[in-house]
């Protein structure tokens, strides 16, 4: 066997095992996400946060985890931490309508009505049904 063939075979094996390792991390992250979601639904917010953090360690681009962490912080009335999470979702996926809605809602809760209105404008620009829901909440304040 020539060195070129050995190198190609080694590279191919490296790529295959590398992809398997990534898939495994994603599956583990999914398991922690599901555990966190179950804890969140049971009202055990601290355990939910622990599981969500484990998921993010395995997959730091898992936007749904950031959304759920933000929701947990909302329930704990820690609005500034919730805003940080929703901003992270938007950083990873600018077009995430739920994140813009949640960010607008959190801004409203912290008294930043103008920021909430900016999110309404964005949601209207992408023709999201969430724009009307957020605008209604602003009107109720």
XYZ file of C-alpha atoms in Angstrom:
141
model
C 0.000 0.000 0.000
C 1.340 3.419 -0.912
C 1.612 6.313 1.513
C -0.976 8.278 -0.441
C -3.505 5.473 -0.048
C -2.702 5.108 3.652
C -3.152 8.844 4.111
C -6.499 8.837 2.276
C -7.735 5.859 4.315
C -6.637 7.461 7.572
C -8.296 10.754 6.657
C -11.517 8.974 5.733
C -11.589 7.112 9.061
C -10.876 10.348 10.925
C -13.794 12.085 9.193
C -16.181 9.199 9.805
C -15.388 8.971 13.521
C -15.440 12.750 13.824
C -18.977 12.897 12.436
C -20.085 10.045 14.689
C -18.710 11.922 17.692
C -20.672 15.052 16.746
C -23.870 13.070 16.283
C -23.355 11.465 19.659
C -22.924 14.861 21.351
C -26.094 16.120 19.693
C -28.024 13.083 20.921
C -26.701 13.601 24.446
C -27.628 17.287 24.262
C -31.128 16.283 23.149
C -31.461 13.954 26.148
C -30.468 16.737 28.556
C -32.867 19.112 26.795
C -35.739 16.655 27.235
C -34.871 16.133 30.911
C -34.740 19.888 31.407
C -38.087 20.292 29.685
C -39.630 17.636 31.932
C -38.268 19.357 35.047
C -39.525 22.689 33.753
C -43.023 21.272 33.251
C -42.927 19.856 36.791
C -41.995 23.280 38.139
C -38.475 22.306 39.226
C -36.795 25.264 37.565
C -33.363 24.814 39.146
C -33.051 21.224 37.923
C -34.331 22.327 34.527
C -31.572 24.944 34.324
C -28.961 22.339 35.272
C -30.069 20.031 32.464
C -30.249 22.875 29.969
C -26.699 23.921 30.866
C -25.500 20.360 30.233
C -27.204 20.444 26.845
C -25.518 23.734 25.971
C -22.105 22.394 26.969
C -22.586 19.638 24.415
C -24.204 21.806 21.753
C -23.673 25.564 22.249
C -25.774 26.375 19.161
C -28.953 24.691 20.394
C -31.354 27.623 20.071
C -34.350 25.885 21.643
C -32.361 25.417 24.850
C -31.634 29.157 25.037
C -35.346 29.827 24.476
C -36.292 27.494 27.312
C -33.628 28.924 29.632
C -35.081 32.364 28.916
C -38.546 31.080 29.727
C -37.296 29.630 33.034
C -35.757 32.979 33.934
C -39.054 34.633 33.030
C -40.862 32.351 35.484
C -38.247 33.216 38.107
C -38.857 36.925 37.311
C -35.197 37.355 36.425
C -35.975 39.423 33.363
C -32.449 40.553 32.557
C -31.190 36.970 32.372
C -34.182 36.069 30.220
C -33.368 38.914 27.820
C -29.778 37.655 27.519
C -31.056 34.236 26.487
C -33.437 35.568 23.859
C -30.692 37.797 22.460
C -28.515 34.697 22.143
C -31.230 32.961 20.131
C -31.432 35.974 17.816
C -27.643 35.997 17.520
C -27.767 32.368 16.369
C -30.892 32.747 14.229
C -31.860 36.343 13.486
C -35.196 35.323 11.955
C -36.471 33.412 14.984
C -39.921 34.959 15.489
C -40.444 33.509 18.967
C -37.168 34.984 20.174
C -38.127 38.439 18.907
C -41.555 38.094 20.522
C -40.029 36.948 23.815
C -37.441 39.712 23.710
C -40.214 42.245 23.158
C -42.218 40.778 26.011
C -39.226 40.848 28.348
C -38.448 44.416 27.317
C -42.024 45.320 28.182
C -41.701 43.668 31.611
C -38.553 45.661 32.338
C -40.234 48.924 31.339
C -38.412 49.270 28.028
C -41.539 49.903 25.975
C -39.662 51.402 23.020
C -37.581 48.236 22.650
C -40.774 46.192 22.758
C -42.225 48.389 19.991
C -39.084 47.799 17.907
C -39.736 44.079 18.143
C -43.337 44.639 17.019
C -42.010 46.505 13.957
C -39.641 43.661 13.159
C -42.367 41.040 13.574
C -44.685 43.039 11.319
C -41.936 43.349 8.702
C -41.757 39.562 8.462
C -45.541 39.240 8.643
C -45.568 37.283 11.870
C -48.808 36.712 13.735
C -46.838 37.323 16.925
C -46.683 41.045 16.102
C -50.365 41.493 16.930
C -50.038 39.526 20.171
C -47.096 41.626 21.331
C -48.750 44.856 20.255
C -51.834 43.882 22.270
C -49.670 43.294 25.374
C -48.076 46.713 24.919
C -51.537 48.270 24.695
C -52.545 46.611 27.946
C -49.721 48.338 29.815
